[in-house]
Amino acid sequence: MEQSILTEIKNAAKKSLKARHNELADTHRQMDILNGDLFADGELPYFKDKIAQTGQFPLKPKKLEILQINVGYMCNQVCEHCHVDAGPDRKEIMTRETMEQCLEVIRNTGAHTLDLTGGAPEMNPDFRWFVEEASKAGIQDFIVRSNLTIILANKKYHDLPDFFKKHNVHVVSSMPHYTRNKTDKQRGDGVFDKSIQALQALNKVGYGMPDSDLRLDLVYNPSGAFLPGDQTALEHDFKKALKEDFDIDFHNLFAITNLPISRFLDYLLASDNYEDYMYSLVEAFNPSAVANVMCTNTISVSWDGWLYDCDFNQMLDLKVASKVKHIKDYNEEVLNDRNIVISQHCYGCTAGAGSSCQGTVA
């Protein structure tokens, strides 16, 4: 039964939820589900009530460390569990004008990490210009989140490994599994082989090598309605398999929990796993993970310049609870005085060892 549902989802997922006019393309509908009977009837506690029990509500930011900028939702892939609902049919792209506003913030921010994401950020027509300009700002850690296959998608992207190297970019790449079947199941047919070729190309220019300063990290997220295993053990398995089978090296593996939003929420509902998954998240709640969730040290900027506490809130259109809501009005001091906007999806970041764009947090 579940296999037939997964096949239907896979066939449908050749387009984004938005292009399919799926009801979950409406963030209000997603919020209705997240605030629905499971929580409204008291079966499970609201996230705000759960963290209040440990004296952690309201959730407040700490020192800003990471400025995460989404330069557009366009992507060459349409992955099953994508929380961005990215794909080739998404036309939301950051303009150079908004990039200029971001650059002004980057030059003056107290953050030590700049994290560019998408979609496939490389598909933004001003991506290279933005990287060149941003790299002059002296940011300590300059991350680009790449899906790997973009490197092989078109001739104009083939030199990305050299471009990344020139600007000392820290490459963080999605890799659902070290086997073909599990990767292609989540990301599409042929993605595994292209990802392997891309990793080999990055290794060739020095990325991921044991003594190299050219950082190459991988991101793992589960392929179904379950929580990730131990990050250290997963990293060991990935390193062993990729080295033995393909002579690939990388530095670290980040294990990320799938949050119940967007396409993963669509999968949970279609496969009748939503309630069980929410129970799993709530039962795995770890109060020590709350203190270090990424929204406490990150500001997320959308393609059109709006500010959010994290990338997941951005996809639910939950803007920061501050009078400063757009990059053009950016004021770090004012933003640091806000309360962080939370909802039931936040259980995904506090389950087990916790989860963030940088992996586990507890």
XYZ file of C-alpha atoms in Angstrom:
362
model
C 0.000 0.000 0.000
C 2.660 2.504 1.064
C 4.785 1.626 -1.982
C 1.941 2.564 -4.356
C 1.482 5.859 -2.503
C 5.210 6.550 -2.769
C 5.074 5.835 -6.511
C 2.201 8.309 -6.883
C 4.124 10.932 -4.911
C 7.255 10.312 -6.970
C 5.370 10.724 -10.236
C 3.644 13.874 -8.997
C 6.849 15.295 -7.566
C 8.297 16.029 -10.984
C 6.770 19.447 -10.349
C 6.738 21.586 -7.220
C 3.682 21.705 -4.945
C 3.159 25.227 -6.226
C 3.125 24.156 -9.889
C 0.724 21.322 -9.061
C -1.605 23.738 -7.249
C -1.353 21.433 -4.251
C -3.144 22.804 -1.194
C 0.119 22.587 0.779
C 1.643 25.245 -1.467
C -0.420 27.559 0.734
C 1.551 28.120 3.955
C -1.681 28.893 5.808
C -2.895 25.371 5.047
C 0.366 23.930 6.388
C -0.035 25.960 9.580
C -3.635 24.770 9.931
C -2.373 21.178 9.902
C 0.490 21.892 12.326
C -1.955 23.577 14.714
C -4.672 20.974 14.090
C -6.582 18.493 16.224
C -3.517 16.540 17.321
C -2.440 19.589 19.323
C -5.706 21.534 19.660
C -7.360 18.553 21.391
C -4.497 18.261 23.856
C -3.323 14.891 22.545
C 0.149 16.405 22.135
C 1.456 19.608 23.757
C 2.040 22.730 21.688
C 5.747 23.425 21.299
C 5.481 26.671 23.268
C 3.928 24.785 26.206
C 6.581 22.073 26.003
C 9.489 24.503 26.269
C 7.644 26.505 28.940
C 7.820 23.393 31.136
C 11.616 23.726 31.136
C 11.630 27.515 31.505
C 12.727 28.109 27.896
C 9.743 30.134 26.670
C 9.860 32.645 25.121
C 12.774 31.518 22.995
C 15.274 34.351 22.594
C 18.219 34.846 20.218
C 21.811 34.761 21.396
C 24.736 36.398 19.603
C 24.210 36.376 15.828
C 26.712 34.012 14.222
C 25.162 32.972 10.902
C 23.566 35.028 8.143
C 21.755 32.561 5.867
C 20.633 33.949 2.520
C 18.310 32.140 0.148
C 19.070 33.463 -3.338
C 16.134 31.706 -5.019
C 13.866 28.670 -5.092
C 14.809 27.566 -8.618
C 16.534 24.171 -8.714
C 17.476 21.558 -11.304
C 15.993 18.845 -9.056
C 12.576 18.183 -7.524
C 13.381 16.147 -4.418
C 10.653 14.267 -2.561
C 11.290 15.796 0.853
C 12.380 19.316 -0.093
C 11.207 21.779 2.559
C 11.743 24.663 0.101
C 9.462 23.114 -2.545
C 12.224 23.998 -5.001
C 12.329 22.969 -8.652
C 12.882 24.107 -12.252
C 9.395 25.644 -12.292
C 10.088 27.979 -9.356
C 10.861 31.478 -10.631
C 11.507 33.245 -7.310
C 15.046 34.601 -7.708
C 16.905 37.206 -5.657
C 17.601 40.359 -7.671
C 20.925 42.186 -7.728
C 19.262 45.072 -5.889
C 18.383 42.804 -2.959
C 21.864 41.271 -3.142
C 23.330 44.765 -2.794
C 21.245 45.259 0.350
C 22.534 41.910 1.650
C 26.132 42.892 0.885
C 25.763 46.056 2.947
C 24.679 43.903 5.889
C 27.449 41.332 5.276
C 30.088 44.079 5.416
C 28.842 45.296 8.781
C 27.430 42.221 10.496
C 28.793 40.654 13.641
C 28.100 37.214 12.136
C 31.138 35.062 11.334
C 29.366 32.749 8.839
C 27.635 33.503 5.543
C 25.472 30.644 4.308
C 24.096 30.788 0.739
C 21.274 28.427 -0.065
C 18.378 27.839 -2.469
C 16.983 25.935 -4.490
C 20.230 25.566 -6.298
C 21.904 28.898 -5.474
C 24.215 28.499 -8.463
C 21.227 28.960 -10.810
C 20.744 32.573 -9.787
C 22.173 34.569 -12.745
C 24.012 36.881 -10.322
C 25.336 34.073 -8.130
C 28.995 34.392 -9.171
C 28.962 38.151 -8.894
C 27.450 37.869 -5.413
C 30.038 35.302 -4.284
C 32.883 37.463 -5.615
C 31.583 40.552 -3.810
C 30.690 38.743 -0.583
C 34.075 37.019 -0.415
C 35.723 40.447 -0.128
C 33.898 41.100 3.156
C 36.262 38.968 5.220
C 33.629 36.502 6.450
C 35.272 33.710 8.437
C 33.218 30.828 7.005
C 31.576 31.245 3.586
C 29.184 28.355 2.909
C 27.435 27.486 -0.348
C 24.855 24.704 -0.111
C 25.092 22.737 -3.332
C 22.989 19.797 -4.481
C 26.079 18.496 -6.383
C 24.202 17.556 -9.568
C 24.129 21.207 -10.638
C 27.855 20.886 -11.423
C 26.963 18.434 -14.208
C 23.637 19.970 -15.246
C 25.043 22.313 -17.883
C 28.445 23.200 -19.355
C 28.304 26.619 -17.719
C 28.433 24.955 -14.283
C 31.281 22.530 -14.964
C 33.901 24.915 -13.586
C 32.118 25.429 -10.246
C 34.703 23.381 -8.287
C 37.443 25.757 -9.492
C 35.240 28.789 -8.831
C 34.508 27.598 -5.299
C 38.220 26.991 -4.714
C 39.187 30.453 -5.980
C 36.923 32.091 -3.403
C 37.649 29.596 -0.604
C 33.983 28.602 -0.422
C 32.984 25.968 2.128
C 30.876 23.506 0.143
C 28.035 21.771 1.991
C 26.375 19.161 -0.192
C 23.213 17.101 0.103
C 23.785 13.356 0.021
C 20.829 11.315 1.301
C 22.757 8.042 1.317
C 25.913 6.287 0.169
C 23.863 3.844 -1.910
C 22.247 4.471 -5.290
C 18.755 3.161 -4.504
C 18.162 5.219 -1.363
C 19.550 8.400 -2.904
C 17.607 8.105 -6.155
C 14.423 7.219 -4.269
C 14.512 10.562 -2.494
C 16.095 12.804 -5.130
C 15.290 11.300 -8.525
C 16.694 8.749 -10.964
C 20.359 9.224 -11.819
C 21.044 11.675 -8.980
C 23.392 9.321 -7.122
C 25.739 8.763 -10.072
C 25.863 12.488 -10.846
C 26.502 13.284 -7.182
C 29.421 10.843 -7.135
C 30.921 12.459 -10.249
C 30.515 15.906 -8.694
C 32.176 14.811 -5.435
C 35.074 13.349 -7.419
C 35.415 16.667 -9.286
C 35.509 18.543 -5.965
C 38.101 16.104 -4.597
C 40.192 16.627 -7.718
C 40.660 20.346 -6.976
C 41.406 19.635 -3.303
C 38.004 19.733 -1.605
C 37.421 17.280 1.225
C 40.955 15.927 1.378
C 42.197 15.061 4.898
C 44.708 17.933 5.224
C 42.909 20.422 2.974
C 41.470 23.757 4.107
C 38.928 23.468 1.281
C 35.977 22.262 3.349
C 33.580 19.702 1.902
C 30.773 18.507 4.174
C 27.797 16.291 3.380
C 24.220 16.493 4.628
C 22.168 13.380 5.364
C 18.439 13.315 5.994
C 16.289 10.176 6.348
C 14.413 8.823 3.342
C 11.220 8.077 5.271
C 9.112 8.884 8.323
C 11.813 8.234 10.917
C 14.473 10.195 12.785
C 18.138 10.166 11.774
C 20.529 7.805 13.515
C 23.640 8.810 15.422
C 25.547 11.430 13.436
C 29.013 10.103 14.336
C 28.103 6.547 13.352
C 26.509 7.728 10.100
C 29.603 9.773 9.253
C 31.791 6.708 9.781
C 29.570 4.593 7.510
C 29.473 7.274 4.795
C 33.241 7.779 4.868
C 33.944 4.058 4.719
C 31.507 3.375 1.863
C 32.368 6.386 -0.289
C 36.119 5.812 0.111
C 35.990 2.092 -0.593
C 33.537 2.271 -3.486
C 34.469 5.568 -5.162
C 37.707 6.827 -3.533
C 35.844 9.920 -2.289
C 36.927 11.971 0.723
C 34.944 14.553 2.670
C 35.288 16.221 6.059
C 32.074 15.999 8.083
C 28.559 14.624 7.798
C 25.600 16.594 9.158
C 22.506 14.554 10.066
C 19.337 16.610 9.730
C 15.816 15.697 10.812
C 13.086 16.135 8.211
C 10.676 18.798 9.437
C 6.949 18.223 8.845
C 6.486 21.011 6.311
C 6.115 21.398 2.545
C 6.853 18.261 0.487
C 7.758 16.136 3.492
C 4.443 17.074 5.073
C 2.774 16.084 1.797
C 4.552 12.708 1.994
C 3.560 12.208 5.651
C -0.099 12.905 4.935
C -0.229 10.832 1.725
C 1.425 7.838 3.420
C -0.704 8.193 6.574
C 2.402 8.754 8.700
C 1.746 12.292 9.944
C 0.400 11.481 13.411
C 3.000 8.786 14.109
C 5.797 11.081 12.991
C 4.595 13.949 15.191
C 4.398 11.550 18.128
C 7.983 10.461 17.393
C 9.198 14.062 17.370
C 7.407 14.990 20.596
C 8.499 11.816 22.398
C 12.113 12.460 21.349
C 12.020 16.081 22.618
C 15.334 17.015 24.223
C 15.293 20.222 26.326
C 19.081 20.514 26.109
C 18.775 20.823 22.318
C 16.516 23.879 22.667
C 19.356 26.112 23.868
C 21.346 25.589 20.662
C 18.729 25.429 17.908
C 19.833 27.400 14.856
C 17.211 30.121 15.220
C 19.073 31.329 18.333
C 22.193 32.290 16.355
C 20.904 32.737 12.781
C 18.990 35.207 10.661
C 17.469 33.820 7.457
C 16.959 36.134 4.467
C 14.499 35.194 1.717
C 14.996 35.765 -2.011
C 12.933 38.964 -1.750
C 14.721 40.281 1.337
C 12.338 39.396 4.171
C 13.845 38.276 7.472
C 13.085 35.051 9.334
C 14.370 33.238 12.418
C 15.354 30.227 10.327
C 15.058 28.684 6.875
C 12.075 26.559 7.958
C 10.144 29.569 9.233
C 10.884 31.216 5.902
C 9.139 28.371 4.085
C 6.102 28.812 6.355
C 6.210 32.595 5.859
C 6.661 33.202 9.601
C 8.571 36.483 9.522
C 10.617 37.705 12.488
C 8.687 39.211 15.398
C 10.467 42.552 15.143
C 9.779 46.000 13.765
C 12.767 45.251 11.494
C 11.378 42.738 8.996
C 13.304 43.414 5.766
C 16.979 43.429 4.825
C 16.751 47.073 3.682
C 15.929 48.087 7.283
C 18.425 45.693 8.900
C 19.399 46.555 12.461
C 21.214 43.839 14.385
C 20.671 45.412 17.788
C 16.910 45.638 17.289
C 16.725 42.098 15.873
C 18.634 40.666 18.835
C 15.870 41.908 21.130
C 13.097 39.860 19.474
C 11.251 36.736 20.559
C 11.745 33.817 18.173
C 8.615 32.705 16.293
C 7.835 29.043 16.986
C 5.247 26.418 16.074
C 4.904 22.635 16.111
C 7.421 22.078 13.290
C 10.080 23.198 15.793
C 9.875 19.771 17.422
C 11.963 18.586 14.471
C 14.926 20.678 15.629
C 14.702 19.524 19.260
C 14.240 15.771 18.789
C 17.032 13.492 19.983
C 20.406 15.166 19.502
C 18.667 18.117 17.890
C 18.956 19.276 14.314
C 20.132 22.340 12.424
C 21.664 23.211 9.062
C 24.973 22.396 10.769
C 23.791 18.986 12.006
C 23.138 17.930 15.587
C 23.112 20.570 18.337
C 22.988 18.659 21.627
